[in-house]
CSV table of C-alpha atoms in Angstrom, one decimal:
chain,number,residue,atom,x,y,z
A,1,UNK,CA,-43.4,7.6,7.1
A,2,UNK,CA,-44.4,9.1,10.4
A,3,UNK,CA,-46.4,12.2,9.5
A,4,UNK,CA,-47.0,13.0,13.1
A,5,UNK,CA,-43.3,13.6,13.7
A,6,UNK,CA,-42.5,17.2,14.5
A,7,UNK,CA,-39.7,18.9,12.4
A,8,UNK,CA,-36.9,20.5,14.4
A,9,UNK,CA,-34.0,22.7,13.7
A,10,UNK,CA,-30.4,22.2,15.0
A,11,UNK,CA,-27.7,24.9,15.0
A,12,UNK,CA,-24.2,24.5,16.2
A,13,UNK,CA,-20.9,26.3,15.7
A,14,UNK,CA,-18.4,24.4,13.5
A,15,UNK,CA,-14.7,24.6,12.9
A,16,UNK,CA,-14.1,27.2,15.6
A,17,UNK,CA,-15.6,30.0,13.6
A,18,UNK,CA,-13.9,29.2,10.2
A,19,UNK,CA,-15.9,29.1,6.9
A,20,UNK,CA,-17.6,25.8,6.1
A,21,UNK,CA,-16.9,25.1,2.5
A,22,UNK,CA,-18.6,21.8,1.8
A,23,UNK,CA,-21.0,19.4,3.4
A,24,UNK,CA,-22.2,15.8,3.3
A,25,UNK,CA,-25.2,14.3,5.1
A,26,UNK,CA,-26.6,10.9,5.8
A,27,UNK,CA,-29.1,9.6,8.4
A,28,UNK,CA,-26.6,9.6,11.2
A,29,UNK,CA,-23.7,11.9,10.3
A,30,UNK,CA,-22.8,15.4,9.1
A,31,UNK,CA,-19.4,15.8,7.5
A,32,UNK,CA,-18.0,19.3,7.0
A,33,UNK,CA,-15.0,20.7,5.2
A,34,UNK,CA,-13.5,24.1,6.0
A,35,UNK,CA,-11.0,26.7,5.1
A,36,UNK,CA,-9.2,25.8,8.3
A,37,UNK,CA,-7.8,22.7,6.4
A,38,UNK,CA,-9.8,20.2,8.5
A,39,UNK,CA,-12.8,18.0,8.1
A,40,UNK,CA,-15.2,17.5,11.0
A,41,UNK,CA,-17.7,14.7,11.7
A,42,UNK,CA,-20.8,15.6,13.7
A,43,UNK,CA,-23.8,13.6,15.0
A,44,UNK,CA,-26.7,14.5,12.7
A,45,UNK,CA,-29.2,14.4,15.6
A,46,UNK,CA,-27.3,16.3,18.3
A,47,UNK,CA,-24.6,18.3,16.5
A,48,UNK,CA,-22.0,16.8,18.8
A,49,UNK,CA,-18.5,16.7,17.3
A,50,UNK,CA,-17.4,13.1,16.9
A,51,UNK,CA,-14.2,13.3,15.0
A,52,UNK,CA,-11.7,15.6,13.3
A,53,UNK,CA,-9.7,14.7,10.2
A,54,UNK,CA,-6.5,16.7,10.0
A,55,UNK,CA,-3.7,16.5,7.5
A,56,UNK,CA,-4.5,18.9,4.6
A,57,UNK,CA,-2.2,22.0,4.4
A,58,UNK,CA,-4.9,24.2,2.8
A,59,UNK,CA,-8.6,24.8,2.7
A,60,UNK,CA,-10.8,21.7,2.0
A,61,UNK,CA,-13.0,22.5,-1.0
A,62,UNK,CA,-14.7,19.2,-1.7
A,63,UNK,CA,-15.6,15.9,0.1
A,64,UNK,CA,-17.2,12.7,-1.0
A,65,UNK,CA,-17.8,9.5,0.8
A,66,UNK,CA,-18.7,5.9,0.0
A,67,UNK,CA,-19.5,3.5,2.9
A,68,UNK,CA,-16.6,3.9,5.3
A,69,UNK,CA,-14.3,5.8,2.9
A,70,UNK,CA,-14.0,9.6,2.8
A,71,UNK,CA,-12.3,11.4,0.0
A,72,UNK,CA,-11.3,15.1,0.2
A,73,UNK,CA,-9.7,17.7,-2.1
A,74,UNK,CA,-7.9,20.8,-1.1
A,75,UNK,CA,-6.1,24.0,-2.1
A,76,UNK,CA,-3.0,22.1,-1.1
A,77,UNK,CA,-3.4,20.3,-4.5
A,78,UNK,CA,-3.8,16.9,-2.9
A,79,UNK,CA,-6.6,14.3,-2.6
A,80,UNK,CA,-6.7,12.5,0.7
A,81,UNK,CA,-8.5,9.2,1.4
A,82,UNK,CA,-9.7,8.6,5.0
A,83,UNK,CA,-11.2,5.9,7.1
A,84,UNK,CA,-14.3,7.6,8.5
A,85,UNK,CA,-14.6,5.3,11.5
A,86,UNK,CA,-11.0,5.7,12.7
A,87,UNK,CA,-10.1,9.1,11.2
A,88,UNK,CA,-6.9,7.6,9.8
A,89,UNK,CA,-5.6,9.1,6.6
A,90,UNK,CA,-5.0,6.1,4.3
A,91,UNK,CA,-3.6,7.7,1.2
A,92,UNK,CA,-2.5,11.0,-0.2
A,93,UNK,CA,-2.7,11.4,-3.9
A,94,UNK,CA,-0.5,14.1,-5.6
A,95,UNK,CA,-0.3,15.3,-9.2
A,96,UNK,CA,-2.6,18.2,-9.6
A,97,UNK,CA,-0.7,21.6,-9.8
A,98,UNK,CA,-3.5,23.7,-8.3
A,99,UNK,CA,-6.6,23.5,-6.1
A,100,UNK,CA,-8.8,20.3,-6.3
A,101,UNK,CA,-12.3,21.7,-6.9
A,102,UNK,CA,-14.5,18.7,-7.5
A,103,UNK,CA,-14.5,14.9,-6.8
A,104,UNK,CA,-16.5,11.8,-7.8
A,105,UNK,CA,-16.4,8.3,-6.4
A,106,UNK,CA,-17.4,5.9,-9.1
A,107,UNK,CA,-18.5,2.3,-8.4
A,108,UNK,CA,-18.9,-0.3,-11.1
A,109,UNK,CA,-22.4,-0.7,-12.5
A,110,UNK,CA,-23.9,-3.2,-14.9
A,111,UNK,CA,-23.7,-1.9,-18.5
A,112,UNK,CA,-24.9,-5.0,-20.3
A,113,UNK,CA,-23.9,-8.6,-21.0
A,114,UNK,CA,-21.5,-10.3,-23.3
A,115,UNK,CA,-22.6,-12.8,-26.0
A,116,UNK,CA,-21.7,-15.5,-23.6
A,117,UNK,CA,-24.0,-14.1,-20.9
A,118,UNK,CA,-21.3,-12.6,-18.7
A,119,UNK,CA,-22.1,-9.3,-17.0
A,120,UNK,CA,-20.3,-6.2,-18.3
A,121,UNK,CA,-19.3,-3.9,-15.4
A,122,UNK,CA,-18.0,-0.3,-15.9
A,123,UNK,CA,-15.7,0.9,-14.6
A,124,UNK,CA,-14.0,-2.4,-13.9
A,125,UNK,CA,-13.0,-1.3,-10.5
A,126,UNK,CA,-14.0,1.5,-8.1
A,127,UNK,CA,-12.5,4.9,-9.1
A,128,UNK,CA,-11.9,8.4,-7.8
A,129,UNK,CA,-12.1,11.2,-10.3
A,130,UNK,CA,-10.7,14.6,-9.4
A,131,UNK,CA,-11.1,18.0,-11.1
A,132,UNK,CA,-8.8,20.9,-10.5
A,133,UNK,CA,-8.1,24.5,-11.1
A,134,UNK,CA,-5.2,23.3,-13.2
A,135,UNK,CA,-7.8,22.5,-15.9
A,136,UNK,CA,-7.2,18.7,-15.8
A,137,UNK,CA,-9.1,15.8,-14.3
A,138,UNK,CA,-7.3,12.8,-12.9
A,139,UNK,CA,-8.5,9.2,-12.6
A,140,UNK,CA,-7.4,7.1,-9.6
A,141,UNK,CA,-8.0,3.6,-8.3
A,142,UNK,CA,-10.1,3.8,-5.1
A,143,UNK,CA,-7.8,2.1,-2.6
A,144,UNK,CA,-8.9,-1.2,-1.1
A,145,UNK,CA,-8.7,-1.9,2.6
A,146,UNK,CA,-5.2,-3.1,3.4
A,147,UNK,CA,-3.6,-1.3,0.5
A,148,UNK,CA,-0.3,0.1,1.6
A,149,UNK,CA,-0.3,3.8,2.4
A,150,UNK,CA,0.9,6.1,-0.4
A,151,UNK,CA,2.4,9.5,0.0
A,152,UNK,CA,4.1,10.0,-3.3
A,153,UNK,CA,5.7,13.3,-4.3
A,154,UNK,CA,4.7,14.6,-7.7
A,155,UNK,CA,7.5,15.1,-10.3
A,156,UNK,CA,8.0,18.6,-11.8
A,157,UNK,CA,6.0,17.7,-15.0
A,158,UNK,CA,2.9,17.1,-12.8
A,159,UNK,CA,2.7,13.4,-13.7
A,160,UNK,CA,2.1,11.3,-10.6
A,161,UNK,CA,4.1,8.1,-9.9
A,162,UNK,CA,1.4,6.9,-7.5
A,163,UNK,CA,0.5,3.3,-8.2
A,164,UNK,CA,-3.2,4.3,-7.9
A,165,UNK,CA,-2.9,7.0,-10.7
A,166,UNK,CA,-4.6,5.7,-13.9
A,167,UNK,CA,-5.1,8.6,-16.3
A,168,UNK,CA,-5.0,12.4,-16.8
A,169,UNK,CA,-7.9,13.9,-18.8
A,170,UNK,CA,-6.7,17.2,-20.4
A,171,UNK,CA,-8.6,19.5,-22.7
A,172,UNK,CA,-10.2,22.2,-20.7
A,173,UNK,CA,-8.6,25.6,-20.8
A,174,UNK,CA,-9.6,26.8,-17.4
A,175,UNK,CA,-10.7,25.6,-13.9
A,176,UNK,CA,-12.9,22.5,-13.8
A,177,UNK,CA,-15.7,23.3,-11.5
A,178,UNK,CA,-18.2,20.5,-11.8
A,179,UNK,CA,-18.4,16.8,-12.8
A,180,UNK,CA,-20.8,13.9,-13.0
A,181,UNK,CA,-19.8,10.3,-13.8
A,182,UNK,CA,-21.6,7.1,-14.6
A,183,UNK,CA,-20.3,3.8,-16.0
A,184,UNK,CA,-17.5,4.6,-18.4
A,185,UNK,CA,-18.4,8.2,-18.8
A,186,UNK,CA,-17.5,11.4,-17.0
A,187,UNK,CA,-18.9,14.8,-17.9
A,188,UNK,CA,-17.0,18.0,-16.8
A,189,UNK,CA,-17.9,21.6,-16.7
A,190,UNK,CA,-15.4,24.4,-16.7
A,191,UNK,CA,-14.8,28.1,-16.3
A,192,UNK,CA,-13.9,28.0,-20.1
A,193,UNK,CA,-17.7,27.8,-20.7
A,194,UNK,CA,-17.6,24.3,-22.1
A,195,UNK,CA,-18.9,20.9,-21.2
A,196,UNK,CA,-16.8,17.9,-22.1
A,197,UNK,CA,-17.8,14.3,-22.2
A,198,UNK,CA,-15.1,11.7,-21.7
A,199,UNK,CA,-14.7,8.0,-22.0
A,200,UNK,CA,-12.9,7.1,-18.7
A,201,UNK,CA,-11.3,3.9,-19.9
A,202,UNK,CA,-9.4,5.5,-22.8
A,203,UNK,CA,-9.3,9.2,-21.9
C-alpha cells in the first residue's frame, strides 16, 4: 500500500438533480440508482458519466452486480438484468406485486464433499433472490450469456411463468427490507419485526 498517496474528494451532480437511492462501487466504477427510474455508471476517478441504463418505469431502489452483470429492482415491481459493458437490458423478471426492495446475487460455493470425493456446491447454479414490499421473496436463475431475452407478463395470481423463476418464499407478513444469502441459506428481515431463515433449495 502506498502510504504517501494523498486522499482526495470528488463531487459531481448525478441524475440531473434527482434523488440517488442506491450505490455500488468498485475500483473503476460507481453505479447509482435513482428515483428517476434510471441507473448511471460513472468513472470512479473522474466522475464522468459513462453509461445510462434506462427501462424501469419507476424508481430504482436496489442494484447488485456480479462481474459484467447488473441486477436492479424497482417500484415498477420488476427485476431487470443488464450487461454492464453494453448497457443492454437482457431480461425483465416479473411476478412481484409491489416494490422490489432488496436483491442478492448468489454464486455456488463449496459446502463439502460426497462420500465418493465429489465436491458439493450450493446453490447448484447462480441465483438471484429478490425481496419485495409484497412480503415475499422470489428465487430466479441468473441468466447465462446467450440466454434468450425474457419479458414475461405476470398472471393475475402473481405467479411468474418466466423460465428463470424457481421459487416463491412466502411467510413474512410485511415488507421484506433486508436479506443475506450463502450456500443454500437465505436470511430475511421484515417490517413485521421478524428474521426468517430459509433453505433455498426447498423453500
